Short mmCIF file of C-alpha atoms in Angstrom, two decimals:
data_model
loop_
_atom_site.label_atom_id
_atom_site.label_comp_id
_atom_site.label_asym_id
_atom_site.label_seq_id
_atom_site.Cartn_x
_atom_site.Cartn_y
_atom_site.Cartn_z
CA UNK M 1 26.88 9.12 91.06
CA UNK M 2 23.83 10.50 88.84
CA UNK M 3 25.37 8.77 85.61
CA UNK M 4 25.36 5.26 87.54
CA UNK M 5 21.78 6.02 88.78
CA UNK M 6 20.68 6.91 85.24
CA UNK M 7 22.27 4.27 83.25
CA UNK M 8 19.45 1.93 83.93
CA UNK M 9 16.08 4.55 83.20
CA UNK M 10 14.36 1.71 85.29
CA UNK M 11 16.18 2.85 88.46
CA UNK M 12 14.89 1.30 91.88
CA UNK M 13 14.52 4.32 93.77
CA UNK M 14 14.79 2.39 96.89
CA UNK M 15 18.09 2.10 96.60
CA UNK M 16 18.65 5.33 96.69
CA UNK M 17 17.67 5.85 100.74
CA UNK M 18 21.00 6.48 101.41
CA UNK M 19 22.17 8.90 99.05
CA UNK M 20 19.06 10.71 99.88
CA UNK M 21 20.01 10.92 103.46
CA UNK M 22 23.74 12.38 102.39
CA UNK M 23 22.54 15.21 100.42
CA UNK M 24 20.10 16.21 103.15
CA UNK M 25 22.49 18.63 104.83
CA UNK M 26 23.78 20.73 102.45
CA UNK M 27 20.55 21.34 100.04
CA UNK M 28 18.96 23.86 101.25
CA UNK M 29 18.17 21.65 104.53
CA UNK M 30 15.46 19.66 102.43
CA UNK M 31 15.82 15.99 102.63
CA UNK M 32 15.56 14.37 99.47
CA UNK M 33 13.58 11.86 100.74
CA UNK M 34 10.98 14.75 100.47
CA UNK M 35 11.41 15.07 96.77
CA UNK M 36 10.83 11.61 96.57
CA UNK M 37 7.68 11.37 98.37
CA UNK M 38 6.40 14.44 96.51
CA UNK M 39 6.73 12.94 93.24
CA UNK M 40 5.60 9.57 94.19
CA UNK M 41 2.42 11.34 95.67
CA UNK M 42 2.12 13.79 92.65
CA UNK M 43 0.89 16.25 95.05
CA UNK M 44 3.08 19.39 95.64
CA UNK M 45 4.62 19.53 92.36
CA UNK M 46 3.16 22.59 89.61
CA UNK M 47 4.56 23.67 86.54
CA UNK M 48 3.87 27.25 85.30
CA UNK M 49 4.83 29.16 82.15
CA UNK M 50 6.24 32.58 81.36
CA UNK M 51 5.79 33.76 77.91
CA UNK M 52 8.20 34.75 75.50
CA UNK M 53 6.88 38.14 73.66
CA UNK M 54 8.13 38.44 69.78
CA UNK M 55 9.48 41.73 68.69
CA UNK M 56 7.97 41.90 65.28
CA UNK M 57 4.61 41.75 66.61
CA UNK M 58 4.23 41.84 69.93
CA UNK M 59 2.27 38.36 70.35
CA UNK M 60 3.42 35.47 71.99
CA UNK M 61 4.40 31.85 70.09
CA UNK M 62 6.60 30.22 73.16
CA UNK M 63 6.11 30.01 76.48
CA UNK M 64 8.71 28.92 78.99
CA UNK M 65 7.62 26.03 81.36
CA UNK M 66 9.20 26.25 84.92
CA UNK M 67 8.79 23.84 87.87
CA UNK M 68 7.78 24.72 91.08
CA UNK M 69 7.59 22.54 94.74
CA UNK M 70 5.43 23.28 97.49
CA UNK M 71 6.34 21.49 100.52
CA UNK M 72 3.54 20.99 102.98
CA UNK M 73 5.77 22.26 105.80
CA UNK M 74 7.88 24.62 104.66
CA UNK M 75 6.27 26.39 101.84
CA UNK M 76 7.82 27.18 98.50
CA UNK M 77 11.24 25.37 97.64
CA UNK M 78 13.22 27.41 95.24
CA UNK M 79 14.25 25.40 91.77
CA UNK M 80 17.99 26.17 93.01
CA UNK M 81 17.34 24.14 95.86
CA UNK M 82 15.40 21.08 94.85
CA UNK M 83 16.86 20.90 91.16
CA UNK M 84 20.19 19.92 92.37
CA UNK M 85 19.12 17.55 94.86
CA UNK M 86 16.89 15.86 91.98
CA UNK M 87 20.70 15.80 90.02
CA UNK M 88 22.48 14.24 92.52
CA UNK M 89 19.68 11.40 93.33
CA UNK M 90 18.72 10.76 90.40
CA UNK M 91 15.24 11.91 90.67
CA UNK M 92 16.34 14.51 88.31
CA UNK M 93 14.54 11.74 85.86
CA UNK M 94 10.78 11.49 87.50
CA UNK M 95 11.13 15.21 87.87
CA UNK M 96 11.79 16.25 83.99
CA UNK M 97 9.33 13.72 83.41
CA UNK M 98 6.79 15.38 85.38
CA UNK M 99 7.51 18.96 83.47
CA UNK M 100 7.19 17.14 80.09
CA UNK M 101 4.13 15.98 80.67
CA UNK M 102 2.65 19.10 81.61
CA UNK M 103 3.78 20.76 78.95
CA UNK M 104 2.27 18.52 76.26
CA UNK M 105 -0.98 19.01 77.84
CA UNK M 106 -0.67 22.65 77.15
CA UNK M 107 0.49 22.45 73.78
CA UNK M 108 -1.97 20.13 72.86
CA UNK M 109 -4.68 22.25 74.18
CA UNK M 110 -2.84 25.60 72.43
CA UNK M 111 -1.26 24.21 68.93
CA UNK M 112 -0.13 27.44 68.18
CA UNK M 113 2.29 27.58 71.13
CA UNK M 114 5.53 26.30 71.62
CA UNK M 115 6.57 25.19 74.92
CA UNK M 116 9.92 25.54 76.12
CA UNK M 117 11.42 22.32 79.05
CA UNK M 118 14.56 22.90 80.68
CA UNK M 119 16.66 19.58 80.56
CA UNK M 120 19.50 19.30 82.79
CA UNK M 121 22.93 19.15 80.95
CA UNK M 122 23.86 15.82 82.89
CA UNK M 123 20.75 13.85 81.16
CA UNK M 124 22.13 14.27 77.48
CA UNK M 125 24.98 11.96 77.82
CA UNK M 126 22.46 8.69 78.19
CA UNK M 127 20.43 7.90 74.97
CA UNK M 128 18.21 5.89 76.68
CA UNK M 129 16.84 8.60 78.39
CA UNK M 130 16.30 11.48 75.90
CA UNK M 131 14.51 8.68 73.87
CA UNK M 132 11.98 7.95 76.27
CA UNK M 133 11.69 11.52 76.38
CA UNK M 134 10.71 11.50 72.92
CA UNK M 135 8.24 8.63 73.38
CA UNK M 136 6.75 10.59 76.33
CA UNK M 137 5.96 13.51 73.89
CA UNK M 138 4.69 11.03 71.55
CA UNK M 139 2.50 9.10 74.17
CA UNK M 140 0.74 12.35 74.73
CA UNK M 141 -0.06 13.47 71.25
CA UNK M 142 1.87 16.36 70.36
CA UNK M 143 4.11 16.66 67.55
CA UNK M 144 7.81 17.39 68.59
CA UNK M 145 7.92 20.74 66.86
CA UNK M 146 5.56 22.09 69.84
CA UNK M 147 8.07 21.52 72.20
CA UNK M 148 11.72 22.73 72.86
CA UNK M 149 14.46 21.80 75.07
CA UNK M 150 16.40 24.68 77.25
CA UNK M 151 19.79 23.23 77.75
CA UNK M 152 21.70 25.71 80.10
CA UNK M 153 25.17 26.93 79.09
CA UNK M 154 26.30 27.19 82.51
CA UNK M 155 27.53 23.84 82.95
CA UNK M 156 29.35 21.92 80.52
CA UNK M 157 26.98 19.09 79.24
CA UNK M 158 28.33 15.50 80.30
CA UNK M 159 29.79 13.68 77.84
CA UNK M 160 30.14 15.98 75.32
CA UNK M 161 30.70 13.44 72.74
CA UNK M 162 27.01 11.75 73.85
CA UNK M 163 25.23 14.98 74.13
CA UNK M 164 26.65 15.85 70.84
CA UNK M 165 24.52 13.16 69.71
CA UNK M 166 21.65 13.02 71.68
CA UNK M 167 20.88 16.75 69.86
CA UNK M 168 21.50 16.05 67.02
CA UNK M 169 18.84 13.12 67.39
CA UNK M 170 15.98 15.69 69.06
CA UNK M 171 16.52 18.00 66.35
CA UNK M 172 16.25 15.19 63.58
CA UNK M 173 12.79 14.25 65.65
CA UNK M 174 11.65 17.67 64.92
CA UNK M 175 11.96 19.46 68.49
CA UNK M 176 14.50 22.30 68.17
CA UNK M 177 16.73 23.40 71.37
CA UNK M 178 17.57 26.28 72.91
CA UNK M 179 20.87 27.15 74.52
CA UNK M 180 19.83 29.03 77.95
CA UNK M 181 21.72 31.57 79.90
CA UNK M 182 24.00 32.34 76.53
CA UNK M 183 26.93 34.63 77.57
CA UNK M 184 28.13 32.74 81.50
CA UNK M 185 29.12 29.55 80.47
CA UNK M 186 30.98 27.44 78.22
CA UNK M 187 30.11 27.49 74.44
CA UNK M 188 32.23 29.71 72.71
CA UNK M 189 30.94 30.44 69.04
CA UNK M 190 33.07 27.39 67.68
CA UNK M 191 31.54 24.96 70.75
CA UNK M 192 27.83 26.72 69.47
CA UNK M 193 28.75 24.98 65.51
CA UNK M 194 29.51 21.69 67.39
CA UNK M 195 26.59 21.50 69.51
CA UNK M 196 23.73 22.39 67.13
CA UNK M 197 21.25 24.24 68.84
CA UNK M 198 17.99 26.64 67.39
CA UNK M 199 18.02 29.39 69.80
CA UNK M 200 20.34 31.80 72.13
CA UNK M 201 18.77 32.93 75.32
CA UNK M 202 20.78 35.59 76.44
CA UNK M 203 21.50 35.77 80.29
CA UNK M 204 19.22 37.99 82.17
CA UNK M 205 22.53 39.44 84.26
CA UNK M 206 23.42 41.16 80.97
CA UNK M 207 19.79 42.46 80.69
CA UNK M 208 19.86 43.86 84.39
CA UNK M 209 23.11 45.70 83.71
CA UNK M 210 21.77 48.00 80.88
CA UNK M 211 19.78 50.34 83.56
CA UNK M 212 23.25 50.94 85.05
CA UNK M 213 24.65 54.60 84.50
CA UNK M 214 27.67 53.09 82.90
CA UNK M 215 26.20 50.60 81.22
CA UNK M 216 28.02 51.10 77.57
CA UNK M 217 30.06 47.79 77.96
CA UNK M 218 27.00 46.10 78.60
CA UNK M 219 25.03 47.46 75.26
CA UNK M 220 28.28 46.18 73.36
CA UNK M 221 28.21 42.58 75.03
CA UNK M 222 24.62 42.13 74.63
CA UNK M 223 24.93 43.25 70.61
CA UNK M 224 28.19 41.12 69.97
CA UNK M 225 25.94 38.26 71.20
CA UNK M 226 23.13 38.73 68.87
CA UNK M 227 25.16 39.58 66.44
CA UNK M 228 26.65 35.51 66.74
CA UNK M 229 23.15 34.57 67.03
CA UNK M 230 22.70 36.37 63.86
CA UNK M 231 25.55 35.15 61.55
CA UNK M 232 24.72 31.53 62.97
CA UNK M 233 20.88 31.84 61.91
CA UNK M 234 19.79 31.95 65.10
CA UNK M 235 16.42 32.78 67.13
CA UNK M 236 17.90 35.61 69.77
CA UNK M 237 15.40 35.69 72.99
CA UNK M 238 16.45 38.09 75.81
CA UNK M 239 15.77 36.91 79.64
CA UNK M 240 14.60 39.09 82.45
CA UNK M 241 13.72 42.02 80.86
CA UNK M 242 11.57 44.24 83.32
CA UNK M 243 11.92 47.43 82.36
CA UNK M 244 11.14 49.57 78.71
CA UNK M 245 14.66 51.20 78.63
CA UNK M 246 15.53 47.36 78.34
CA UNK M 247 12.70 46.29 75.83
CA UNK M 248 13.97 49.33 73.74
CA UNK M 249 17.72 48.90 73.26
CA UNK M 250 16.79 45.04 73.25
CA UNK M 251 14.46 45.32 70.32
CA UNK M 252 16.54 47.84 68.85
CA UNK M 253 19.89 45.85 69.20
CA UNK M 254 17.74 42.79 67.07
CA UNK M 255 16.84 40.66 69.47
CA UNK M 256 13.87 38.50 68.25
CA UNK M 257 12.07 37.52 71.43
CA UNK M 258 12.23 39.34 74.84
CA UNK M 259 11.16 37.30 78.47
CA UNK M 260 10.59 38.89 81.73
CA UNK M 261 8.70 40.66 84.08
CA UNK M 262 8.05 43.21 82.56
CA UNK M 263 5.62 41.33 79.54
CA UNK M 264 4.21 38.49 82.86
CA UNK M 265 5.15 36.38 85.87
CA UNK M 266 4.99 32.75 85.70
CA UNK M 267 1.32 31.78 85.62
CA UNK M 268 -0.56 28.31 86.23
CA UNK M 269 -1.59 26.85 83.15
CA UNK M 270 -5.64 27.78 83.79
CA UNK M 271 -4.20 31.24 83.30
CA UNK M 272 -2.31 31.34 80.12
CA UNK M 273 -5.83 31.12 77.82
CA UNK M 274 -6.54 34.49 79.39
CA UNK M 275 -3.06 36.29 79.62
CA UNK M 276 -3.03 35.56 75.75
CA UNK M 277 -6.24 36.48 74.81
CA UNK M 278 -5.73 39.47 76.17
CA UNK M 279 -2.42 40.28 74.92
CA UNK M 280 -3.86 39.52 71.04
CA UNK M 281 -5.83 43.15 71.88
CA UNK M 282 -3.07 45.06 73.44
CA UNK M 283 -1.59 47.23 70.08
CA UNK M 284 2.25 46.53 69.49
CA UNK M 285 4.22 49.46 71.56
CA UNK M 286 6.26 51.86 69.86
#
């Protein structure tokens, strides 16, 4: 159903009234006739950003951007909820769309940041769209190696073949990609060669399990998988980290960036300035 929607990028969203009825009762209870409204209003919709803290020194050069609804009825609508009914409509378009553009006005306003999108797996099998992607970025003045696309590994990307392709062209445009939630889905280290990406995020179940009293297999996973990140030449960044015992055998293990509560929450945009001026004081912990 999405791939139809998506094959023309000009898609008449009218059309679409009655798939947005049929997904109404098993989303969360959110019609996505909602979702609709909210992005043709452009009110309701945020984006904020969670940074990702290098090892080496302690600063921050990335920052993860993450969308967020408000509904004016029923409050906060988790991203598990409204992303798939935005996959299944189609809306999944309007919506990255939406997070792109927000992004580029923060890198262009911090150019030595990079800022991280999450693209849904199901968008890189139509060409058309990942290059209007690349013409948004370019409509809004920022060069393509400010931002980076979070592809996540648990679902297989549609059309392999397509996606294959549609990588390869980002990364020839200069933006570099990330594979997200490394370790629960479906690239094994020969898939990782095929696929091309810059950057491992390991899952942040794997981080949560290494403040478990037996928690030995979980130090071994975690260091086979930077250790392929490694011998592939690539950036390691850890997810969810929220505690020091974590940022120790993390940093320790070789992991290059580390994510998580433990460095910030997400924060609106007018917040970031502050969060990393401030962290440019804090001294690197030992």
């Amino acid at each position: 159903m999405l791939q139809q929607d998506l094959a023309d990028t000009e898609t008449d969203f009218s059309r679409l009234e009655s798939k947005l009825s049929e997904v109404y009762s098993y989303l969360g209870g959110i019609p996505a006739r909602e979702l609709y409204k909210t992005l043709q209003s452009g009110q309701g919709m945020s984006v904020v950003y969670q940074p990702q803290v290098n090892v080496a020194d302690d600063q921050v050069s990335t920052v993860e951007a993450l969308v967020r609804w408000h509904h004016p009825t029923v409050g906060s609508v988790s991203p598990r909820v409204f992303i798939p009914i935005a996959e299944e409509t189609g809306l999944i378009l309007q919506v990255t769309e939406f997070v792109i553009r927000e992004a580029c006005s923060v890198a262009k306003r911090r150019p030595d940041l990079t800022v991280a999108v999450n693209l849904s797996p199901l968008l890189f099998a139509h060409s058309a769209l990942i290059e209007r992607f690349v013409k948004t970025v370019e409509e809004c003045g920022v060069t393509p190696h400010q931002i980076e696309f979070e592809i996540t590994e648990n679902q297989p990307l549609a059309g392999d073949g397509s996606a294959r392709e549609s990588i390869a062209f980002l990364r020839d445009c200069g933006f570099r990609i990330a594979l997200d939630d490394f370790g629960i889905g479906y690239s094994g280290v020969q898939r990782l060669n095929h696929i091309g990406v810059d950057k491992l995020k390991i899952d942040q179940s794997f981080v949560r399990r290494l403040d478990c009293l037996k928690s030995e297999p979980s130090h071994e996973t975690i260091q086979q998988m930077i250790e392929v990140g490694r011998t592939m030449d690539l950036v390691v960044t850890a997810e969810g980290v929220e505690t020091d015992e974590q940022r120790r055998f993390l940093a320790s293990a070789g992991c290059d960036a580390l994510q998580g509560y433990l460095f910030a929450r997400p924060m609106a945009a007018r917040d970031l300035d502050a969060f990393l001026g401030n962290r440019a004081r804090v001294p690197v912990a030992a």
